[in-house]
Coordinates of N, CA and C in Angstrom, one line a residue:
M1 N -35.6 23.6 -7.4 CA -34.9 24.8 -7.0 C -34.3 24.6 -5.7
A2 N -32.8 24.9 -5.6 CA -32.2 24.6 -4.4 C -32.9 25.1 -3.3
L3 N -33.5 26.4 -3.2 CA -33.8 27.1 -2.0 C -34.9 26.1 -1.5
D4 N -35.6 25.4 -2.3 CA -36.9 24.6 -1.6 C -36.2 23.2 -1.0
E5 N -35.2 22.8 -1.6 CA -34.4 21.7 -0.8 C -33.8 22.1 0.4
L6 N -33.3 23.5 0.3 CA -32.6 23.9 1.7 C -33.9 24.1 2.7
K7 N -34.9 24.6 2.3 CA -35.9 24.9 3.5 C -36.6 23.4 3.8
A8 N -36.6 22.4 2.9 CA -37.2 21.0 3.2 C -36.1 20.5 4.2
A9 N -34.7 21.0 4.2 CA -33.9 20.1 5.1 C -34.0 20.8 6.6
V10 N -34.6 22.0 6.6 CA -34.9 22.7 8.1 C -35.7 22.0 9.0
P11 N -35.3 21.6 10.2 CA -36.4 20.8 10.9 C -37.4 21.3 11.5
D12 N -38.4 20.6 11.9 CA -39.8 21.2 12.1 C -39.7 22.1 13.3
Y13 N -38.7 21.9 14.3 CA -38.6 22.8 15.3 C -37.9 24.2 15.1
A14 N -37.6 24.4 13.8 CA -37.1 25.5 13.3 C -38.1 26.1 12.0
K15 N -39.2 26.0 12.3 CA -40.0 26.3 11.1 C -39.9 27.9 10.8
D16 N -39.7 28.6 11.8 CA -39.7 30.0 11.7 C -38.4 30.3 10.7
L17 N -37.4 29.5 10.7 CA -36.2 29.8 9.9 C -36.6 29.5 8.7
K18 N -37.4 28.5 8.2 CA -37.8 28.0 7.0 C -38.7 29.0 6.4
L19 N -39.5 29.7 7.1 CA -40.4 30.7 6.6 C -39.5 31.9 6.3
N20 N -38.7 32.2 7.4 CA -37.9 33.4 7.0 C -36.9 33.4 5.7
L21 N -36.5 32.2 5.5 CA -35.5 31.9 4.4 C -36.3 32.1 3.0
G22 N -37.5 31.6 2.9 CA -38.1 31.8 1.7 C -38.5 33.3 1.6
S23 N -38.9 34.1 2.8 CA -39.2 35.5 2.8 C -38.1 36.2 2.3
V24 N -36.8 36.2 3.0 CA -35.9 37.0 3.1 C -35.3 37.2 1.4
I25 N -35.2 35.6 0.9 CA -34.8 35.6 -0.5 C -35.8 35.8 -1.6
G26 N -37.0 35.0 -1.4 CA -38.0 35.0 -2.1 C -38.9 36.5 -2.2
N27 N -38.9 37.1 -1.2 CA -39.7 38.5 -1.3 C -38.9 39.6 -1.1
S28 N -37.4 39.5 -1.4 CA -36.7 40.6 -1.1 C -37.0 41.8 -2.2
E29 N -36.8 43.1 -1.8 CA -36.9 44.0 -2.7 C -35.7 44.6 -3.3
L30 N -34.5 43.8 -2.9 CA -33.1 44.2 -3.3 C -33.0 43.9 -4.8
P31 N -32.3 44.9 -5.5 CA -32.2 44.4 -7.1 C -31.5 42.9 -7.0
K32 N -31.6 42.2 -8.1 CA -31.3 41.0 -8.3 C -29.5 40.8 -7.9
Q33 N -28.9 41.6 -8.4 CA -27.1 41.5 -8.0 C -27.0 41.8 -6.7
Q34 N -27.6 42.7 -5.8 CA -27.6 43.0 -4.2 C -28.0 41.9 -3.9
L35 N -29.5 41.3 -4.2 CA -29.8 40.1 -3.4 C -28.8 38.8 -3.4
W36 N -28.6 38.5 -4.6 CA -28.0 37.1 -4.8 C -26.5 37.3 -4.4
G37 N -25.9 38.5 -4.5 CA -24.5 38.6 -4.0 C -24.5 38.6 -2.5
T38 N -25.4 39.1 -1.8 CA -25.5 39.0 -0.4 C -25.7 37.5 0.2
V39 N -26.3 36.8 -0.8 CA -27.0 35.5 -0.4 C -25.6 34.7 -0.5
L40 N -24.8 34.8 -1.4 CA -23.7 34.2 -1.8 C -22.7 34.4 -0.6
A41 N -22.3 35.4 -0.3 CA -21.3 36.2 0.6 C -21.7 35.4 1.9
C42 N -22.9 35.4 2.1 CA -23.6 35.1 3.6 C -23.5 33.6 3.7
A43 N -23.7 33.0 2.6 CA -23.6 31.6 2.4 C -22.1 31.0 2.9
I44 N -21.1 31.8 2.1 CA -19.9 31.4 2.4 C -19.4 31.9 3.9
A45 N -19.9 32.7 4.4 CA -19.6 33.1 5.9 C -20.2 32.4 6.8
S46 N -21.2 31.6 6.5 CA -22.0 30.8 7.3 C -21.0 29.7 7.7
R47 N -20.2 29.2 6.9 CA -19.3 28.0 7.2 C -20.2 26.8 7.2
S48 N -21.4 26.7 6.3 CA -22.0 25.8 6.6 C -22.0 25.1 4.8
A49 N -21.5 23.7 4.6 CA -21.3 23.3 3.4 C -22.5 23.3 3.0
Q50 N -23.6 22.7 3.5 CA -24.9 22.5 3.0 C -25.5 23.6 2.5
V51 N -25.5 24.7 3.3 CA -26.0 26.2 2.9 C -25.5 26.6 1.7
L52 N -24.2 26.5 1.6 CA -23.3 27.0 0.3 C -23.8 26.0 -0.7
R53 N -23.8 24.8 -0.7 CA -24.1 23.8 -1.8 C -25.4 24.3 -2.3
E54 N -26.2 24.3 -1.4 CA -27.6 24.9 -2.0 C -27.8 26.0 -2.8
L55 N -27.2 27.2 -2.2 CA -27.5 28.5 -2.6 C -26.6 28.8 -3.4
E56 N -25.3 28.1 -3.7 CA -24.3 28.9 -4.8 C -25.0 28.6 -6.1
P57 N -25.2 27.7 -6.5 CA -25.8 27.4 -7.9 C -26.8 28.6 -8.4
E58 N -27.8 28.7 -7.3 CA -28.4 29.9 -8.0 C -27.9 31.3 -7.9
A59 N -27.2 31.4 -6.8 CA -26.4 32.7 -6.8 C -25.7 32.8 -7.9
K60 N -24.9 31.7 -8.5 CA -24.1 32.1 -9.7 C -24.9 32.3 -11.1
A61 N -25.9 31.7 -11.2 CA -27.0 31.7 -12.1 C -27.8 33.2 -12.2
N62 N -27.8 33.9 -11.1 CA -28.4 35.2 -10.9 C -27.1 36.1 -10.9
L63 N -26.2 36.0 -11.0 CA -25.1 36.9 -11.1 C -24.0 37.1 -12.1
S64 N -23.5 38.3 -12.7 CA -22.6 38.2 -13.5 C -21.4 37.5 -13.3
P65 N -20.5 37.1 -14.0 CA -19.2 36.7 -13.6 C -18.4 37.6 -12.4
E66 N -18.5 39.0 -12.9 CA -17.7 39.6 -12.3 C -18.5 40.0 -10.6
A67 N -19.9 40.0 -10.7 CA -20.5 40.0 -9.3 C -20.2 38.9 -8.5
Y68 N -20.5 37.6 -9.2 CA -20.1 36.5 -8.6 C -18.6 36.3 -7.8
T69 N -17.7 36.7 -8.4 CA -16.3 36.8 -8.1 C -16.2 38.0 -6.9
A70 N -16.9 38.9 -7.2 CA -16.8 40.1 -6.0 C -17.6 39.7 -4.7
A71 N -18.6 38.9 -4.9 CA -19.4 38.5 -3.5 C -18.4 37.5 -3.0
K72 N -17.9 36.5 -3.5 CA -16.9 35.7 -2.7 C -15.7 36.4 -2.4
S73 N -15.1 37.6 -3.1 CA -14.2 38.5 -2.4 C -14.5 39.1 -1.2
A74 N -15.8 39.7 -1.4 CA -16.5 40.2 -0.2 C -16.4 39.4 1.1
A75 N -16.8 38.1 0.9 CA -16.7 37.0 2.1 C -15.3 36.9 2.5
A76 N -14.3 36.7 1.6 CA -13.0 36.4 1.9 C -12.3 37.5 2.6
I77 N -12.5 38.7 2.1 CA -11.7 39.9 2.7 C -12.1 40.1 3.9
M78 N -13.6 40.0 4.3 CA -14.2 40.3 5.6 C -14.1 39.1 6.5
A79 N -13.7 38.2 6.1 CA -13.2 37.0 7.1 C -11.8 37.5 7.7
M80 N -11.1 38.0 7.0 CA -9.8 38.6 7.6 C -10.0 39.9 8.5
N81 N -10.8 41.1 7.7 CA -11.0 42.1 8.4 C -11.8 41.9 9.6
N82 N -12.9 41.3 9.6 CA -13.6 41.0 11.1 C -12.8 40.5 12.1
V83 N -12.1 39.6 12.0 CA -11.0 39.2 13.0 C -10.1 40.2 13.4
F84 N -9.4 41.0 12.6 CA -8.6 41.7 12.8 C -9.2 43.0 13.5
Y85 N -10.2 43.6 12.9 CA -10.7 44.8 13.5 C -11.6 44.6 14.8
R86 N -12.3 43.6 14.8 CA -12.9 43.1 16.0 C -11.8 42.9 17.2
T87 N -10.9 42.3 16.9 CA -9.8 42.0 17.8 C -9.2 43.4 18.4
R88 N -9.1 44.2 17.4 CA -8.4 45.5 17.9 C -9.6 46.3 18.7
H89 N -10.7 46.2 18.4 CA -11.7 46.9 19.0 C -11.9 46.3 20.7
L90 N -11.8 44.8 20.8 CA -11.9 44.4 21.8 C -10.9 44.3 22.9
L91 N -9.6 44.7 22.2 CA -8.4 44.8 23.4 C -8.6 45.9 24.2
S92 N -8.4 46.0 25.4 CA -8.2 47.1 26.3 C -7.2 48.1 25.9
D93 N -6.1 47.7 25.3 CA -5.1 48.6 25.0 C -5.4 49.2 23.6
K94 N -5.7 50.3 23.8 CA -6.1 51.2 22.6 C -5.1 51.6 21.6
E95 N -3.9 51.1 22.1 CA -2.7 51.5 21.4 C -2.9 50.7 20.0
Y96 N -3.2 49.6 19.9 CA -3.2 48.9 18.8 C -4.3 49.6 17.7
G97 N -5.2 50.5 18.0 CA -6.1 51.1 17.1 C -5.2 52.1 16.4
T98 N -4.0 52.5 16.7 CA -3.2 53.8 16.5 C -2.3 53.0 15.2
M99 N -2.2 51.6 15.4 CA -1.0 51.1 14.5 C -1.3 50.8 13.3
R100 N -0.5 50.6 12.3 CA -0.6 50.4 10.8 C -1.0 49.0 10.6
A101 N -2.4 48.6 10.0 CA -2.8 47.3 9.9 C -1.6 46.4 9.1
G102 N -1.1 47.0 8.0 CA -0.1 46.1 7.2 C -0.6 45.2 6.7
L103 N -2.2 45.0 6.2 CA -2.7 44.0 5.4 C -3.2 44.6 4.1
R104 N -3.1 43.6 3.1 CA -3.6 44.1 1.9 C -5.3 44.0 1.8
M105 N -5.8 45.0 1.2 CA -7.3 45.0 1.1 C -7.5 45.4 -0.1
N106 N -6.9 45.5 -1.0 CA -7.1 46.3 -2.6 C -8.3 45.9 -3.0
V107 N -9.1 44.8 -2.7 CA -10.3 44.6 -3.4 C -11.4 45.7 -2.9
I108 N -11.2 46.4 -1.7 CA -12.1 47.0 -1.2 C -12.4 48.3 -2.0
G109 N -11.1 48.7 -2.7 CA -11.1 49.8 -3.5 C -11.4 49.7 -4.8
N110 N -11.4 48.2 -5.4 CA -11.4 48.0 -6.7 C -12.3 46.6 -6.6
P111 N -13.4 46.6 -6.4 CA -14.2 45.3 -6.4 C -14.7 44.5 -7.6
G112 N -14.6 45.2 -8.5 CA -15.1 44.7 -9.9 C -16.7 45.0 -10.0
V113 N -17.2 45.6 -9.0 CA -18.7 45.7 -9.3 C -18.8 47.2 -8.6
E114 N -20.3 47.6 -8.7 CA -20.3 48.9 -8.2 C -20.1 48.9 -6.6
K115 N -19.5 49.9 -6.0 CA -18.9 49.9 -4.7 C -20.1 49.7 -3.6
V116 N -21.4 50.2 -3.8 CA -22.2 50.0 -3.2 C -22.8 48.5 -2.9
D117 N -22.8 47.8 -3.7 CA -23.4 46.3 -3.9 C -22.0 45.7 -3.0
F118 N -20.8 46.0 -3.2 CA -19.7 45.4 -2.5 C -19.7 45.7 -1.0
E119 N -20.0 46.9 -0.6 CA -20.2 47.5 0.6 C -21.4 46.9 1.5
L120 N -22.3 46.5 0.6 CA -23.7 45.8 1.2 C -23.2 44.3 1.4
W121 N -22.5 43.7 0.7 CA -22.2 42.3 1.0 C -21.3 42.4 2.0
S122 N -20.2 43.3 2.3 CA -19.2 43.1 3.3 C -20.0 43.6 4.5
L123 N -21.0 44.3 4.5 CA -21.8 44.7 5.8 C -22.4 43.3 6.3
A124 N -23.1 42.5 5.2 CA -23.7 41.4 5.7 C -22.8 40.2 6.3
V125 N -21.6 40.1 5.6 CA -20.8 39.3 6.2 C -20.2 39.5 7.6
S126 N -19.9 40.9 7.9 CA -19.7 41.5 9.1 C -20.6 41.3 10.3
A127 N -21.9 41.1 9.8 CA -22.9 41.0 10.6 C -22.8 39.6 11.0
I128 N -22.6 38.7 10.2 CA -22.5 37.2 10.7 C -21.2 37.0 11.7
N129 N -20.1 37.8 11.1 CA -18.9 37.5 12.0 C -18.8 38.6 13.3
G130 N -19.8 39.4 13.5 CA -19.8 40.1 14.6 C -18.8 41.0 14.9
C131 N -18.6 41.8 13.9 CA -17.6 42.9 14.0 C -18.1 44.3 14.0
G132 N -18.5 44.9 15.1 CA -19.0 46.2 15.1 C -18.3 47.2 14.6
M133 N -16.9 47.2 14.4 CA -16.1 48.3 13.6 C -16.4 47.9 12.3
C134 N -16.5 47.0 11.8 CA -16.5 47.0 10.3 C -18.3 47.1 9.9
L135 N -18.9 46.9 10.8 CA -20.5 47.2 10.6 C -20.8 48.6 10.5
D136 N -20.2 49.4 11.5 CA -20.3 50.7 11.4 C -19.6 51.3 10.3
S137 N -18.5 51.0 9.8 CA -17.7 51.3 8.8 C -18.6 51.3 7.5
H138 N -19.0 50.2 7.2 CA -19.7 49.8 5.9 C -21.1 50.5 6.0
E139 N -21.8 50.5 7.1 CA -23.0 51.2 7.1 C -22.9 52.9 6.6
Q140 N -22.0 53.3 7.4 CA -21.6 54.7 6.9 C -21.4 54.8 5.5
V141 N -20.4 54.1 4.9 CA -20.2 54.2 3.5 C -21.5 54.0 2.8
L142 N -22.4 53.0 3.2 CA -23.7 53.1 2.5 C -24.4 54.1 2.5
R143 N -24.8 54.6 3.8 CA -25.7 55.6 4.1 C -25.1 56.9 3.3
K144 N -23.9 57.4 3.2 CA -23.2 58.4 2.5 C -23.5 58.2 1.1
A145 N -23.6 57.1 0.6 CA -23.9 56.6 -0.9 C -25.5 57.1 -1.0
G146 N -26.2 57.1 -0.1 CA -27.5 57.4 -0.4 C -28.5 56.2 -0.3
V147 N -27.6 55.1 0.3 CA -28.6 53.7 0.6 C -29.5 54.0 1.9
D148 N -30.7 53.5 1.8 CA -31.5 53.8 2.8 C -31.5 52.8 4.2
R149 N -32.2 53.0 5.2 CA -31.8 52.0 6.1 C -32.4 50.8 5.9
E150 N -33.8 50.8 5.2 CA -34.5 49.5 4.9 C -33.3 48.6 4.2
T151 N -32.8 48.9 3.3 CA -31.7 48.4 2.4 C -30.5 47.6 3.1
V152 N -30.4 48.6 4.1 CA -29.2 48.1 4.8 C -29.7 47.1 5.8
Q153 N -30.8 47.1 6.4 CA -31.4 46.0 7.2 C -31.7 44.9 6.5
E154 N -32.1 45.2 5.4 CA -32.3 44.0 4.5 C -31.2 43.0 4.4
A155 N -30.2 43.5 4.3 CA -28.9 42.9 3.9 C -28.5 42.0 5.3
F156 N -28.6 42.6 6.6 CA -28.4 41.8 7.6 C -29.5 41.1 8.1
K157 N -30.8 41.2 7.6 CA -31.7 40.3 7.7 C -31.7 39.1 7.0
I158 N -31.1 39.2 5.7 CA -30.6 37.9 4.9 C -29.4 37.1 5.9
A159 N -28.7 38.1 6.4 CA -27.3 37.2 7.0 C -27.7 36.6 8.4
S160 N -28.7 37.3 8.9 CA -29.1 36.4 10.0 C -29.8 35.2 10.0
V161 N -30.7 35.3 8.9 CA -31.4 33.9 8.4 C -30.5 33.0 8.0
I162 N -29.7 33.4 7.0 CA -28.8 32.5 6.2 C -27.8 31.7 7.4
Q163 N -27.3 32.5 8.2 CA -26.5 32.1 9.3 C -27.4 31.3 10.3
A164 N -28.5 31.6 10.7 CA -29.4 30.5 11.5 C -29.5 29.2 11.0
V165 N -30.0 29.0 9.5 CA -30.1 28.0 8.9 C -28.9 27.1 8.9
G166 N -27.9 27.9 8.5 CA -26.3 27.1 8.6 C -26.2 26.4 10.2
V167 N -26.4 27.2 11.1 CA -26.1 26.6 12.3 C -26.9 25.5 12.9
T168 N -28.6 25.8 12.4 CA -29.3 24.6 12.6 C -29.0 23.4 11.9
L169 N -28.7 23.5 10.7 CA -28.5 22.3 9.7 C -27.1 21.9 10.2
E170 N -26.1 22.5 10.7 CA -24.7 21.9 11.0 C -25.0 21.0 12.3
S171 N -25.6 21.8 13.2 CA -26.0 21.1 14.6 C -26.7 19.7 14.3
E172 N -27.8 19.7 13.4 CA -28.5 18.7 13.1 C -27.6 17.5 12.8
A173 N -26.9 18.0 11.7 CA -25.7 16.9 11.0 C -24.9 16.1 12.2
H174 N -24.7 16.9 13.4 CA -23.8 16.3 14.3 C -24.7 15.5 15.4
L175 N -25.8 16.1 15.5 CA -26.7 15.3 16.2 C -27.4 14.1 15.6
A176 N -27.5 14.0 14.6 CA -28.0 12.7 14.0 C -27.1 11.3 14.2

């Protein structure tokens, strides 16, 4: 199993990450599609080739072709949106917030899967990319759709662990 290989690659000084990786994926209460879509979108957002290489095959095996594409779409669109909206938020000139974005985001309206799943994946990627505006927006959509806080937290818990594993493995590759 690729998850075991990924855990084995985590250095001893990061044992907590190894344990958390097994826990957030192996013991998650999320439905299979939400779990593996979150894992795939976060693996992409982590920018770690090793994390993506190890987790993508299992994600692909656990997702329908539509969900697989939608999870990749969530990572792609949030890579753009997180930079755009985070920058708008951070600029002291609030006039930028009143301007039309002028960016295509059609996939958000028609992701090819249940809207809740896509929103959950978008929230997880936004957590990795650190966009408060996007986090608030996706969390509000999820909560209005009846998703409980535990599910929302599960998504950003997965994001935090996958991101930390990616950072750790990438730094180890450069230190070796």
